[in-house]
């Protein structure tokens, strides 16, 4: 029934119908009736974004290791399809079998960014599944969440039956097994199932916790409702990536997606210790795959996908200990076939540039560097271990190697930032431009126009980082700084281009990044008022969001702008990412003194606590033993 | 270098992938199948794949044509067999023929498209009524539609582009569902958008509940004779 409606009444009238076909290469045909558990993996954004996410592919691979499980995908339908679905009363359907999402047993949403929260609610609404966990009946699907935003899941906690903290590929099998058993027994007493799951390591069942607030809105207490429920939820990690699940037959989309290439994950975690970076804290410890594993996986991926590019994806890929060898071997094996290798972003040093030069023999792309801040003082505050000299000498080598356009990423609104730091961004961009001109003059033949793109985002303080206590810059302040920078840059945009982020989007992101449970009403209200796809400029409705806050009588500003005290209970106090609060505090204090911390891969242990906390030791973790 | 001329079908859900997606899908399928496709020279090499027509998104077809230039000799039958193992559901190679490298391009030659049109009427319609409606439609000297161009709107007469439109021979006399065959010219002479043609046709027919086109063939009409793009086989009307 749904099949005919979708084919005849929906898809012929929407943009990019290829998003919704579900019959791409490497999709499995699975039998609905004989499967013991039906699982849908959901990404709350459009297809081309969701399909670019490696985590989803890894989870699918893990679940498919059990032949009794049927696994399908679902993404947020774009607004044009949603409109028609609502008009024809077509519920949200899975991609592969075009069956209602509601007919699945277990649905997992990934929470990659705060601005997708409204889409989670909208998808549940479109599916006809009760939005709040407490409203769901025994035969409704179990709604599960995970991903980086799960490290402060509180704003969406009420929507989820359970949330996975940390890496999901192992625990998801344990959860699936429990749900399958519960289903076999007739899906009775959902609460008991959730209680059982709350005892699994890495599983958080929000409904089993009480949060108490004081008159000033500050949290007094976060307590489990019963003694059996753990007080602290420790994140899960995979200890050995070589033997863990990795998809070697990933689904190959028909249409162009954001990351339209093989994604080869080299390692997890990052030890650079940039103080603004949540990923750098929550994905610790560093765990590398062996070179041999990577070469085998690459071989299978090239064969099974037909892609012409291998992206080396990790937090800072050139930190992989055998990166040069890996790149050389991949180029050697696949270059002839027209398959190239790419690095998502470059560290600012000559080693990385040499690597890029080698890689680009096959395919030429632009170069991107991220100095993050405009002055040395501020780069020290955020612990971005890069000097101006690094930037200029790497840029010079790049221009000499034939690149003519370089993109520079910066942030404004960082803690302790002054106007001098903001203007420093313009100065640095100008200096990089001058280096390019100088190289051009030396090579008299070169007619290439040097172009620098300055891309500036606004800093959003995130949970589990040394900056989790700091006030976010106000919208007015950020706008003023953007203006200041705009005026400090040369007028000619053909030479130095400038783009920046919408301050209202960053504000909302900031509210949710450190928000608490009271915000779930606001998200629900905003969805009712029509908010969705908040990460998409054309769909973002700031005034509607403000309406939702005011309807719920909640002032969003303190969430973003308030300075937190060290002794204050934070909304994510019960979520343990492995890095200790003492370490975060010490890093915060060092930041205020503009003191840097070394990378533990190149020296002593910095004492972040991850190794003691998760029982991983030695070289796996990064540094040597604790002092 | 050899050139293979391939007839393929695009059916089911896969009809919703765009022309650009189709090109990408073939490129990836060829790489999976380890078939040595030739690449253009230059800074940004692209695979030598050229289609006979651009099939509109959402339209199924039993007969599309595409030329592949390969860098090495490759047996036609083997090509069909191997590539079919690596194409996603809905795409399927029907036949393959090696042509000379200098063979005129499919795009230049193909000038006639044939469709099956399935119509569900709201109420049962008699055969005689339908035949007379179609006659009236075709008896028009001009069928003017507005075409959007870069410069604005332009009126064109699509009647000369319609070669024929007739009922598929059937025993039935009164029915809700009827099947028609439509042949229209395409290419240098101009082209007809099927949705626009249907709007014009609707003016002469009883109320339609649902109508669906399926492309069943692409042909070359030359000197009053009709050929198949593959094997240059003569086709009887």
GROMACS .gro file of N, CA and C in nm, chain A residues 546-619:
model
  222
  546UNK      N    1   1.248   3.149   1.961
  546UNK     CA    2   1.230   3.241   2.074
  546UNK      C    3   1.086   3.234   2.126
  547UNK      N    4   0.995   3.217   2.030
  547UNK     CA    5   0.854   3.200   2.067
  547UNK      C    6   0.837   3.076   2.155
  548UNK      N    7   0.902   2.967   2.113
  548UNK     CA    8   0.893   2.841   2.188
  548UNK      C    9   0.948   2.858   2.330
  549UNK      N   10   1.061   2.928   2.342
  549UNK     CA   11   1.118   2.952   2.477
  549UNK      C   12   1.019   3.032   2.561
  550UNK      N   13   0.961   3.134   2.498
  550UNK     CA   14   0.871   3.219   2.578
  550UNK      C   15   0.742   3.145   2.612
  551UNK      N   16   0.692   3.061   2.520
  551UNK     CA   17   0.574   2.980   2.550
  551UNK      C   18   0.599   2.888   2.670
  552UNK      N   19   0.724   2.840   2.682
  552UNK     CA   20   0.756   2.748   2.792
  552UNK      C   21   0.808   2.824   2.914
  553UNK      N   22   0.806   2.957   2.904
  553UNK     CA   23   0.853   3.043   3.015
  553UNK      C   24   0.996   3.008   3.058
  554UNK      N   25   1.080   2.987   2.959
  554UNK     CA   26   1.221   2.958   2.988
  554UNK      C   27   1.307   3.063   2.919
  555UNK      N   28   1.398   3.121   2.993
  555UNK     CA   29   1.490   3.219   2.936
  555UNK      C   30   1.613   3.144   2.886
  556UNK      N   31   1.639   3.147   2.756
  556UNK     CA   32   1.752   3.069   2.704
  556UNK      C   33   1.888   3.131   2.739
  557UNK      N   34   1.891   3.261   2.764
  557UNK     CA   35   2.020   3.330   2.773
  557UNK      C   36   2.113   3.277   2.883
  558UNK      N   37   2.063   3.253   3.005
  558UNK     CA   38   2.155   3.203   3.107
  558UNK      C   39   2.225   3.072   3.066
  559UNK      N   40   2.156   2.988   2.989
  559UNK     CA   41   2.218   2.862   2.946
  559UNK      C   42   2.345   2.889   2.867
  560UNK      N   43   2.342   2.994   2.786
  560UNK     CA   44   2.459   3.023   2.702
  560UNK      C   45   2.556   3.118   2.771
  561UNK      N   46   2.501   3.218   2.840
  561UNK     CA   47   2.585   3.330   2.882
  561UNK      C   48   2.634   3.323   3.025
  562UNK      N   49   2.581   3.231   3.105
  562UNK     CA   50   2.614   3.229   3.246
  562UNK      C   51   2.749   3.161   3.271
  563UNK      N   52   2.830   3.222   3.359
  563UNK     CA   53   2.954   3.155   3.400
  563UNK      C   54   2.920   3.053   3.507
  564UNK      N   55   2.967   2.928   3.491
  564UNK     CA   56   2.943   2.826   3.591
  564UNK      C   57   3.060   2.822   3.689
  565UNK      N   58   3.028   2.791   3.815
  565UNK     CA   59   3.134   2.776   3.914
  565UNK      C   60   3.183   2.631   3.913
  566UNK      N   61   3.308   2.612   3.952
  566UNK     CA   62   3.365   2.477   3.955
  566UNK      C   63   3.283   2.381   4.041
  567UNK      N   64   3.233   2.433   4.154
  567UNK     CA   65   3.164   2.343   4.247
  567UNK      C   66   3.019   2.314   4.205
  568UNK      N   67   2.974   2.385   4.101
  568UNK     CA   68   2.835   2.368   4.058
  568UNK      C   69   2.814   2.229   3.996
  569UNK      N   70   2.696   2.172   4.022
  569UNK     CA   71   2.660   2.046   3.954
  569UNK      C   72   2.618   2.078   3.812
  570UNK      N   73   2.684   2.019   3.714
  570UNK     CA   74   2.649   2.045   3.574
  570UNK      C   75   2.547   1.940   3.528
  571UNK      N   76   2.468   1.974   3.428
  571UNK     CA   77   2.361   1.880   3.386
  571UNK      C   78   2.413   1.742   3.345
  572UNK      N   79   2.542   1.736   3.307
  572UNK     CA   80   2.599   1.609   3.261
  572UNK      C   81   2.690   1.548   3.367
  573UNK      N   82   2.669   1.588   3.493
  573UNK     CA   83   2.755   1.543   3.602
  573UNK      C   84   2.759   1.390   3.614
  574UNK      N   85   2.649   1.324   3.579
  574UNK     CA   86   2.641   1.178   3.592
  574UNK      C   87   2.695   1.103   3.471
  575UNK      N   88   2.740   1.176   3.370
  575UNK     CA   89   2.793   1.113   3.249
  575UNK      C   90   2.946   1.121   3.257
  576UNK      N   91   3.011   1.007   3.254
  576UNK     CA   92   3.156   1.003   3.270
  576UNK      C   93   3.223   0.973   3.136
  577UNK      N   94   3.293   1.076   3.084
  577UNK     CA   95   3.358   1.061   2.953
  577UNK      C   96   3.500   1.005   2.967
  578UNK      N   97   3.541   0.980   3.092
  578UNK     CA   98   3.673   0.920   3.110
  578UNK      C   99   3.780   1.020   3.152
  579UNK      N  100   3.771   1.142   3.100
  579UNK     CA  101   3.865   1.247   3.137
  579UNK      C  102   3.814   1.307   3.269
  580UNK      N  103   3.902   1.323   3.368
  580UNK     CA  104   3.854   1.366   3.499
  580UNK      C  105   3.823   1.515   3.505
  581UNK      N  106   3.736   1.550   3.599
  581UNK     CA  107   3.701   1.690   3.618
  581UNK      C  108   3.823   1.767   3.667
  582UNK      N  109   3.907   1.702   3.747
  582UNK     CA  110   4.029   1.768   3.795
  582UNK      C  111   4.118   1.809   3.678
  583UNK      N  112   4.129   1.721   3.580
  583UNK     CA  113   4.210   1.753   3.463
  583UNK      C  114   4.150   1.872   3.388
  584UNK      N  115   4.018   1.869   3.371
  584UNK     CA  116   3.953   1.979   3.299
  584UNK      C  117   3.973   2.112   3.372
  585UNK      N  118   3.965   2.107   3.506
  585UNK     CA  119   3.984   2.229   3.585
  585UNK      C  120   4.127   2.279   3.572
  586UNK      N  121   4.221   2.184   3.579
  586UNK     CA  122   4.361   2.224   3.568
  586UNK      C  123   4.390   2.283   3.430
  587UNK      N  124   4.329   2.226   3.327
  587UNK     CA  125   4.346   2.280   3.192
  587UNK      C  126   4.283   2.419   3.180
  588UNK      N  127   4.171   2.436   3.248
  588UNK     CA  128   4.105   2.567   3.246
  588UNK      C  129   4.197   2.672   3.308
  589UNK      N  130   4.254   2.636   3.424
  589UNK     CA  131   4.341   2.732   3.493
  589UNK      C  132   4.464   2.765   3.410
  590UNK      N  133   4.519   2.662   3.347
  590UNK     CA  134   4.634   2.687   3.260
  590UNK      C  135   4.596   2.778   3.144
  591UNK      N  136   4.477   2.756   3.093
  591UNK     CA  137   4.429   2.839   2.981
  591UNK      C  138   4.426   2.986   3.024
  592UNK      N  139   4.378   3.011   3.143
  592UNK     CA  140   4.367   3.149   3.190
  592UNK      C  141   4.505   3.212   3.205
  593UNK      N  142   4.607   3.128   3.224
  593UNK     CA  143   4.744   3.180   3.233
  593UNK      C  144   4.816   3.172   3.098
  594UNK      N  145   4.741   3.137   2.993
  594UNK     CA  146   4.799   3.120   2.858
  594UNK      C  147   4.916   3.022   2.860
  595UNK      N  148   4.899   2.917   2.937
  595UNK     CA  149   5.002   2.815   2.949
  595UNK      C  150   4.962   2.694   2.866
  596UNK      N  151   5.056   2.637   2.792
  596UNK     CA  152   5.018   2.525   2.705
  596UNK      C  153   5.042   2.392   2.774
  597UNK      N  154   4.981   2.287   2.719
  597UNK     CA  155   5.002   2.151   2.766
  597UNK      C  156   5.051   2.070   2.646
  598UNK      N  157   5.150   1.986   2.671
  598UNK     CA  158   5.208   1.908   2.561
  598UNK      C  159   5.114   1.799   2.512
  599UNK      N  160   5.148   1.747   2.394
  599UNK     CA  161   5.075   1.633   2.338
  599UNK      C  162   5.135   1.507   2.401
  600UNK      N  163   5.054   1.428   2.468
  600UNK     CA  164   5.108   1.316   2.544
  600UNK      C  165   5.165   1.206   2.454
  601UNK      N  166   5.134   1.213   2.323
  601UNK     CA  167   5.195   1.113   2.233
  601UNK      C  168   5.343   1.139   2.216
  602UNK      N  169   5.383   1.267   2.237
  602UNK     CA  170   5.524   1.300   2.218
  602UNK      C  171   5.597   1.316   2.350
  603UNK      N  172   5.532   1.283   2.458
  603UNK     CA  173   5.603   1.304   2.583
  603UNK      C  174   5.536   1.234   2.698
  604UNK      N  175   5.542   1.301   2.813
  604UNK     CA  176   5.488   1.242   2.933
  604UNK      C  177   5.335   1.241   2.929
  605UNK      N  178   5.279   1.160   3.017
  605UNK     CA  179   5.134   1.157   3.035
  605UNK      C  180   5.090   1.291   3.094
  606UNK      N  181   4.978   1.342   3.047
  606UNK     CA  182   4.930   1.469   3.098
  606UNK      C  183   4.832   1.449   3.213
  607UNK      N  184   4.803   1.324   3.242
  607UNK     CA  185   4.717   1.294   3.357
  607UNK      C  186   4.571   1.326   3.335
  608UNK      N  187   4.522   1.301   3.214
  608UNK     CA  188   4.382   1.334   3.187
  608UNK      C  189   4.288   1.233   3.253
  609UNK      N  190   4.344   1.119   3.292
  609UNK     CA  191   4.263   1.023   3.367
  609UNK      C  192   4.203   0.912   3.283
  610UNK      N  193   4.216   0.923   3.153
  610UNK     CA  194   4.146   0.827   3.066
  610UNK      C  195   4.199   0.686   3.088
  611UNK      N  196   4.329   0.673   3.108
  611UNK     CA  197   4.387   0.541   3.115
  611UNK      C  198   4.343   0.468   3.243
  612UNK      N  199   4.351   0.538   3.357
  612UNK     CA  200   4.310   0.477   3.482
  612UNK      C  201   4.161   0.446   3.480
  613UNK      N  202   4.088   0.537   3.419
  613UNK     CA  203   3.943   0.529   3.419
  613UNK      C  204   3.888   0.413   3.337
  614UNK      N  205   3.948   0.388   3.221
  614UNK     CA  206   3.891   0.288   3.132
  614UNK      C  207   3.977   0.163   3.121
  615UNK      N  208   4.083   0.162   3.198
  615UNK     CA  209   4.165   0.042   3.200
  615UNK      C  210   4.244   0.018   3.073
  616UNK      N  211   4.270   0.123   2.996
  616UNK     CA  212   4.358   0.107   2.880
  616UNK      C  213   4.494   0.161   2.920
  617UNK      N  214   4.598   0.093   2.880
  617UNK     CA  215   4.729   0.134   2.928
  617UNK      C  216   4.831   0.147   2.816
  618UNK      N  217   4.944   0.205   2.856
  618UNK     CA  218   5.061   0.208   2.770
  618UNK      C  219   5.038   0.283   2.640
  619UNK      N  220   5.100   0.237   2.533
  619UNK     CA  221   5.101   0.312   2.408
  619UNK      C  222   4.961   0.333   2.350
   0.00000   0.00000   0.00000
